[in-house]
Short mmCIF file of C-alpha atoms in Angstrom, two decimals:
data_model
loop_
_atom_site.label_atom_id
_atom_site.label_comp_id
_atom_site.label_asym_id
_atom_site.label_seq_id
_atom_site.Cartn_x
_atom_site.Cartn_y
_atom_site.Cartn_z
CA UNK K 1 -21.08 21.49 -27.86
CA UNK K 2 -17.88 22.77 -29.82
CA UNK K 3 -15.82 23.37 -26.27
CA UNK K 4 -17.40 19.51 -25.67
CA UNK K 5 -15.85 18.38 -29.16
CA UNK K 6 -12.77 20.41 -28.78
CA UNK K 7 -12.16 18.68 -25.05
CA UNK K 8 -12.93 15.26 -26.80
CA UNK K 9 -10.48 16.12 -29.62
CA UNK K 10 -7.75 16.75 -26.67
CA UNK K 11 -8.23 13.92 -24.42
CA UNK K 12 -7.67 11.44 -28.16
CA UNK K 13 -4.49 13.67 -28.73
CA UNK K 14 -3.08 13.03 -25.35
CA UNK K 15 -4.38 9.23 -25.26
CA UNK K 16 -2.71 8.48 -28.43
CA UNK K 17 0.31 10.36 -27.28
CA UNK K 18 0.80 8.41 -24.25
CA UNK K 19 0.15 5.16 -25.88
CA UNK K 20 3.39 6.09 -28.59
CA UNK K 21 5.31 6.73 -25.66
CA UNK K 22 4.07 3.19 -23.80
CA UNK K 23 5.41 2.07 -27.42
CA UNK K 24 8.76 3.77 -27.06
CA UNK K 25 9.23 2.49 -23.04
CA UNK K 26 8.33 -1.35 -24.30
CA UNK K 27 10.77 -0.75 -27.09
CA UNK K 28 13.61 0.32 -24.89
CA UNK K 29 12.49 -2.87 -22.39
CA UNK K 30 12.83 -5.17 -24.77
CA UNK K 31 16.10 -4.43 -25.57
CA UNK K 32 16.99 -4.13 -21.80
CA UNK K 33 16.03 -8.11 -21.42
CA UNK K 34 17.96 -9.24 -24.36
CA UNK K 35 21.24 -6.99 -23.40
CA UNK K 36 20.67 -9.06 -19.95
CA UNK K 37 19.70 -12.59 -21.78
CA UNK K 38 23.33 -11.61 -23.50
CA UNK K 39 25.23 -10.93 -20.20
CA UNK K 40 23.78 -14.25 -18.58
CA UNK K 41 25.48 -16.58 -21.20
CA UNK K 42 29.08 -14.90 -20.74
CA UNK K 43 28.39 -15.49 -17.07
CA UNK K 44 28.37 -11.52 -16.12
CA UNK K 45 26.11 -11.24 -12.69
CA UNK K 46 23.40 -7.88 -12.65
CA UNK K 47 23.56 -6.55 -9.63
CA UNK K 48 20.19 -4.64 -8.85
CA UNK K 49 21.08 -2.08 -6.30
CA UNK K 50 18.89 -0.68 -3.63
CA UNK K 51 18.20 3.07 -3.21
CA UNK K 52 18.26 4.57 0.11
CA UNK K 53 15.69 6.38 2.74
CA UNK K 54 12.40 6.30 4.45
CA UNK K 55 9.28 5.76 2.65
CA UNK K 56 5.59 6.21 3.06
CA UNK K 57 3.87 3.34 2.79
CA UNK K 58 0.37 1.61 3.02
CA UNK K 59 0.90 0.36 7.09
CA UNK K 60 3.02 3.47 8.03
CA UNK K 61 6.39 0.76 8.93
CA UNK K 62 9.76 1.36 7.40
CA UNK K 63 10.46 -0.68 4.61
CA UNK K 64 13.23 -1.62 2.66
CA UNK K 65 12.94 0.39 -0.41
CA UNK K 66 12.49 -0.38 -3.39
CA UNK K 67 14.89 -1.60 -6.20
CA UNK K 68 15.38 0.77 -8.68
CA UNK K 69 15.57 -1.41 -11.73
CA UNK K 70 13.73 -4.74 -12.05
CA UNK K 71 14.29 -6.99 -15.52
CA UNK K 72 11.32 -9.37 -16.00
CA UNK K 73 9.09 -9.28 -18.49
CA UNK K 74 8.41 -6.60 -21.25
CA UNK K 75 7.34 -3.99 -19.12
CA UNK K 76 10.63 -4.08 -17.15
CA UNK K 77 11.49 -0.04 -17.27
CA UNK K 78 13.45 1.99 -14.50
CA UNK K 79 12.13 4.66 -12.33
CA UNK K 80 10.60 7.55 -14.38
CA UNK K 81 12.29 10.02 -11.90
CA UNK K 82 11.39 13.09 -9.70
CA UNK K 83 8.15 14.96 -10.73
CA UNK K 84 8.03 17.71 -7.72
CA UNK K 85 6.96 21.47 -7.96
CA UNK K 86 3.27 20.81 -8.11
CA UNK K 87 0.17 22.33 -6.02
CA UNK K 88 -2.14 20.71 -3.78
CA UNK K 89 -5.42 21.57 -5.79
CA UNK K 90 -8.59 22.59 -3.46
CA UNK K 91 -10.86 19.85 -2.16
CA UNK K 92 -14.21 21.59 -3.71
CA UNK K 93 -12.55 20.60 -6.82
CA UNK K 94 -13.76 17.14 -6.01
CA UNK K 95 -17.39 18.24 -6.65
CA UNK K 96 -18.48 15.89 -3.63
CA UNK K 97 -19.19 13.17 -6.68
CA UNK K 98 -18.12 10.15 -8.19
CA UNK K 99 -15.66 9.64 -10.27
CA UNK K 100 -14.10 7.03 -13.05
CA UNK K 101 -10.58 6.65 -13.27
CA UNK K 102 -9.27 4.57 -16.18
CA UNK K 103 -5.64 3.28 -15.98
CA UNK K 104 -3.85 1.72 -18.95
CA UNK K 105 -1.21 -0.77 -17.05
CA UNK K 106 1.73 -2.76 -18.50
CA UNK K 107 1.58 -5.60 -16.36
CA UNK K 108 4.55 -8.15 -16.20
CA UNK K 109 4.75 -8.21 -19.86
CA UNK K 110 0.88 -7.27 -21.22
CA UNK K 111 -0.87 -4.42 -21.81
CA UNK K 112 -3.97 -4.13 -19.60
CA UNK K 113 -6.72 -1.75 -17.89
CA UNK K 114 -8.02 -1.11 -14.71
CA UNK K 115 -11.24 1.16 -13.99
CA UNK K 116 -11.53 2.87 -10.50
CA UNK K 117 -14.07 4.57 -8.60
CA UNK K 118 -13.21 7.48 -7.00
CA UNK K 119 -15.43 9.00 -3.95
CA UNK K 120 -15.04 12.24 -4.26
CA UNK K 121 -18.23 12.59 -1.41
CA UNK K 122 -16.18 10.68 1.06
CA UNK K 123 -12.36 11.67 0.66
CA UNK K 124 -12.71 14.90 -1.40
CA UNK K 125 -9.09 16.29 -1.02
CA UNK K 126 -7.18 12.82 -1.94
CA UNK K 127 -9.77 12.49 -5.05
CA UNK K 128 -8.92 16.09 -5.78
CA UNK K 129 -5.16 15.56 -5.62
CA UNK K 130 -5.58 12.31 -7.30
CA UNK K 131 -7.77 13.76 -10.44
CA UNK K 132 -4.66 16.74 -10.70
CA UNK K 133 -2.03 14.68 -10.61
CA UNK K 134 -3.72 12.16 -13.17
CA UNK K 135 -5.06 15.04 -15.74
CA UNK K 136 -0.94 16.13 -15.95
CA UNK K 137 0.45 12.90 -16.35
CA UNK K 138 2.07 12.61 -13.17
CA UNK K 139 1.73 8.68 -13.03
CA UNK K 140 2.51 8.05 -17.00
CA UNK K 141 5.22 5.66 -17.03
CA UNK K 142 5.39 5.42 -12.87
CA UNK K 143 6.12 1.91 -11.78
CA UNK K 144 3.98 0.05 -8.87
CA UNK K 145 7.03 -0.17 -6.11
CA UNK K 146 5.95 -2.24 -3.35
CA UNK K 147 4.52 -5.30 -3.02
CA UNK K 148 3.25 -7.40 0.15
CA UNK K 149 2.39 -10.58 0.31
CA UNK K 150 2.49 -11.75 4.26
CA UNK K 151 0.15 -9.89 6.64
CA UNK K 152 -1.26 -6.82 5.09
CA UNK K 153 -1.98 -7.64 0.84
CA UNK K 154 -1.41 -4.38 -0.79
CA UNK K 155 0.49 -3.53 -4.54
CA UNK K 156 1.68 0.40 -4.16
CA UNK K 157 1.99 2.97 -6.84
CA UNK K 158 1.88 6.56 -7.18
CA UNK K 159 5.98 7.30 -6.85
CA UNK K 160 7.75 8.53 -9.79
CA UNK K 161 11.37 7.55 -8.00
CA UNK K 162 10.04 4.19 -7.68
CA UNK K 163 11.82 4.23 -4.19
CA UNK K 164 9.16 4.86 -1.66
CA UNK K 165 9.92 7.96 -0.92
CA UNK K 166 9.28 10.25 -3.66
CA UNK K 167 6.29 12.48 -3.95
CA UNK K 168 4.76 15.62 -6.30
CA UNK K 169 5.96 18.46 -4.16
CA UNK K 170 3.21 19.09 -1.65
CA UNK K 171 1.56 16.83 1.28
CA UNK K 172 -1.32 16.63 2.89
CA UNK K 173 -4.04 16.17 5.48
CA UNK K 174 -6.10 15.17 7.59
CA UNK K 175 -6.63 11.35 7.49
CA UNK K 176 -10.27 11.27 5.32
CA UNK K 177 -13.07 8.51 5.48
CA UNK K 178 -10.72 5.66 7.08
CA UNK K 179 -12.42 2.40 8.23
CA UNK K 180 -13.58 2.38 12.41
CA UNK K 181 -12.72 -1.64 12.56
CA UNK K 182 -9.06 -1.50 10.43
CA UNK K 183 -10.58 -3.69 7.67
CA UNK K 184 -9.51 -2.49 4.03
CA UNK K 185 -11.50 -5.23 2.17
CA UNK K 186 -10.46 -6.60 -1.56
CA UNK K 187 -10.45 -3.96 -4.07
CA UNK K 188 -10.02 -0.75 -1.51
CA UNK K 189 -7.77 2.23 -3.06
CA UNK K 190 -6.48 4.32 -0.18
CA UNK K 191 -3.86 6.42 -0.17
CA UNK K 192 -0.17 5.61 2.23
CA UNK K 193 1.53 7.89 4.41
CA UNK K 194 4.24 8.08 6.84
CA UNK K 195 3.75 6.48 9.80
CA UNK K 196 2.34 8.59 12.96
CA UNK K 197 2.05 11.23 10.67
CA UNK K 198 -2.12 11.95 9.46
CA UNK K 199 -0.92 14.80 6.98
CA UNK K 200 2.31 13.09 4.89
CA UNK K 201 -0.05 12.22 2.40
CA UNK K 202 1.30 12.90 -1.68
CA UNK K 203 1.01 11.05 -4.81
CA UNK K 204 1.20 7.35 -3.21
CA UNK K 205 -1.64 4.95 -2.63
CA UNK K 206 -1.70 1.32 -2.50
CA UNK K 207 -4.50 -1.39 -4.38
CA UNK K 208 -5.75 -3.51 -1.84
CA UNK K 209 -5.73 -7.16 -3.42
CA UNK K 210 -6.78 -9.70 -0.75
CA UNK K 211 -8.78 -8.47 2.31
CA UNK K 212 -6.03 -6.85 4.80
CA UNK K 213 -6.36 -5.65 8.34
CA UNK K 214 -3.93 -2.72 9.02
CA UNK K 215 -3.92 -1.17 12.54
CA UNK K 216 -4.48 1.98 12.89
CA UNK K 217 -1.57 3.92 14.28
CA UNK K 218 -1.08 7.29 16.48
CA UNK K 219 -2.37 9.00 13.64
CA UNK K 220 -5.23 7.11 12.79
CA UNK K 221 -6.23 4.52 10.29
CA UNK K 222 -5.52 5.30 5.76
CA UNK K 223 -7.69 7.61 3.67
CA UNK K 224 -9.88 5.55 1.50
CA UNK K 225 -10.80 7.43 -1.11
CA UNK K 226 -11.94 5.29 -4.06
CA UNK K 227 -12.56 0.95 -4.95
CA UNK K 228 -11.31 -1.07 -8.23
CA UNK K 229 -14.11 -1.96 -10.34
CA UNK K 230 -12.52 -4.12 -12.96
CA UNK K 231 -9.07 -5.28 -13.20
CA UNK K 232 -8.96 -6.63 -9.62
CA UNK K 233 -7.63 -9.74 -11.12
CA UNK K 234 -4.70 -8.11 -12.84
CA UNK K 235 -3.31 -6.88 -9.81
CA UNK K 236 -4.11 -10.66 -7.59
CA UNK K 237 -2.36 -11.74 -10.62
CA UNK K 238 0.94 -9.69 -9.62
CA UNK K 239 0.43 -10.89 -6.35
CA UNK K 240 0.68 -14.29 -7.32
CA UNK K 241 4.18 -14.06 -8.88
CA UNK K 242 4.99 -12.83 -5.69
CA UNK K 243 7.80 -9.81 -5.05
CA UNK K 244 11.06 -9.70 -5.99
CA UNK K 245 13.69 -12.30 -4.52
CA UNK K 246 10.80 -14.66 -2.99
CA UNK K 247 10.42 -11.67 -0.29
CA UNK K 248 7.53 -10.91 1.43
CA UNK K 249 7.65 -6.95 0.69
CA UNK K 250 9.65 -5.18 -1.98
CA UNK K 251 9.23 -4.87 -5.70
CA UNK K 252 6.62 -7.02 -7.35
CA UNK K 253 8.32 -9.66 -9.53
CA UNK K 254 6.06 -9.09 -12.20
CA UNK K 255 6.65 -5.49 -13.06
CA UNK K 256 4.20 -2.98 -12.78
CA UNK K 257 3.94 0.38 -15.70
CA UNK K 258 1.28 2.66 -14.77
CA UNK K 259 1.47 3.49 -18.36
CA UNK K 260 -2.00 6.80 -18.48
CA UNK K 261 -4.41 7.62 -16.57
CA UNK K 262 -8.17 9.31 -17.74
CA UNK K 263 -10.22 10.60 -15.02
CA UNK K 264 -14.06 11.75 -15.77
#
């Protein structure tokens, strides 16, 4: 019971920890937009540049990355920046078992949650890597990246660099509990890779927000390892706003701060 209370104890420290510092990054946004508001009226043009390289993404094509600055909204904050060095944690770690994810999202410019499942039966090594990566605050302040809205209807997360291409130090494999007929209905959580490649998976998945068929490639289909079950409508809300330049794939235009993660 007093390890139990002690644990407890922790997991408040750390919450309320990572909610000051969701404080700080809205702070720090807010002055971003009104620096921007000022530049507008003396007719100075923000350029948004693009960074470069390959990505992994939810359909396995090459994408034009993402931008690494977007200014909309309160939640507008830049990449939170290379978080490598880590360990691929054992599958039995899993347990085989369900789990809960909690995620406390900024979302365009209001503070929201999302609760996930996590089938740790199913997909035990990407809920293993997933639970880690969550319980060392990998994703705190990670922004969702990509966006599609044409063909496939996926918001991805999971990459510190907010480019696409960055990952927590490790990768892995093989392809786990994928879908036989492509179908990756509303709600799915699965995780993206590089395409033809079954064991470039990382820190990257993608929220499935409309039902999407994505081909399976030489590799094979996408690891589904978990569903959203509430807070579906946050992310179809995103959607809605579209991405970033009226494009059909790139940065949401509604930013995206995964801002903490719990995982029990």
């Amino acid at each position: 019971m007093a390890a139990t209370k002690r644990d407890r104890a922790h997991a408040r420290r750390q919450q309320e920890e990572r909610r000051a510092r969701a404080r700080a990054r809205r702070r720090r946004a807010a002055g971003l937009v009104a620096a921007v508001a000022v530049l507008a009226l003396v007719g100075t043009l923000l350029v948004v540049g693009l960074a470069g390289g390959g990505s992994a993404t939810a359909d396995g094509a090459a994408t034009a990355p993402a931008a690494t600055a977007t200014v909309a909204g309160a939640c507008a904050t830049g990449p939170a920046g290379a978080r490598g060095g880590l360990s691929l944690p054992d599958a039995a770690t899993a347990e085989g078992r369900t789990w809960t994810a909690t995620v406390d999202l900024c979302a365009g410019d209001e503070q929201t949650r999302m609760t996930l499942e996590l089938d740790g039966a199913r997909a035990p090594q990407a809920v293993a890597s997933f639970v880690a990566l969550a319980r060392q605050g990998y994703f705190d302040g990670t922004s969702c990246h990509r966006l599609t809205t044409s063909g496939i209807y996926v918001l991805q997360c999971g990459d510190p660099t907010g480019t696409g291409t960055g990952g927590p130090g490790y990768s892995f494999g093989p392809i786990e509990n994928a879908p036989a007929d492509d179908v990756y209905p509303a709600g799915t959580l699965a995780m993206a890779r590089v395409g033809g490649d079954g064991s470039s998976m990382g820190s990257q998945f993608f929220l499935v927000y409309q039902d999407s068929t994505i081909p399976s490639d030489a590799a094979g289909g996408y690891t589904v390892f978990g569903r959203i079950t509430s807070g579906l409508d946050v992310v179809q809300a995103v959607a809605d706003a579209g991405a970033a330049g009226g494009l059909s794939d790139g940065p949401p235009a509604a930013p995206v701060t995964i801002e903490g993660v719990e995982t029990q």
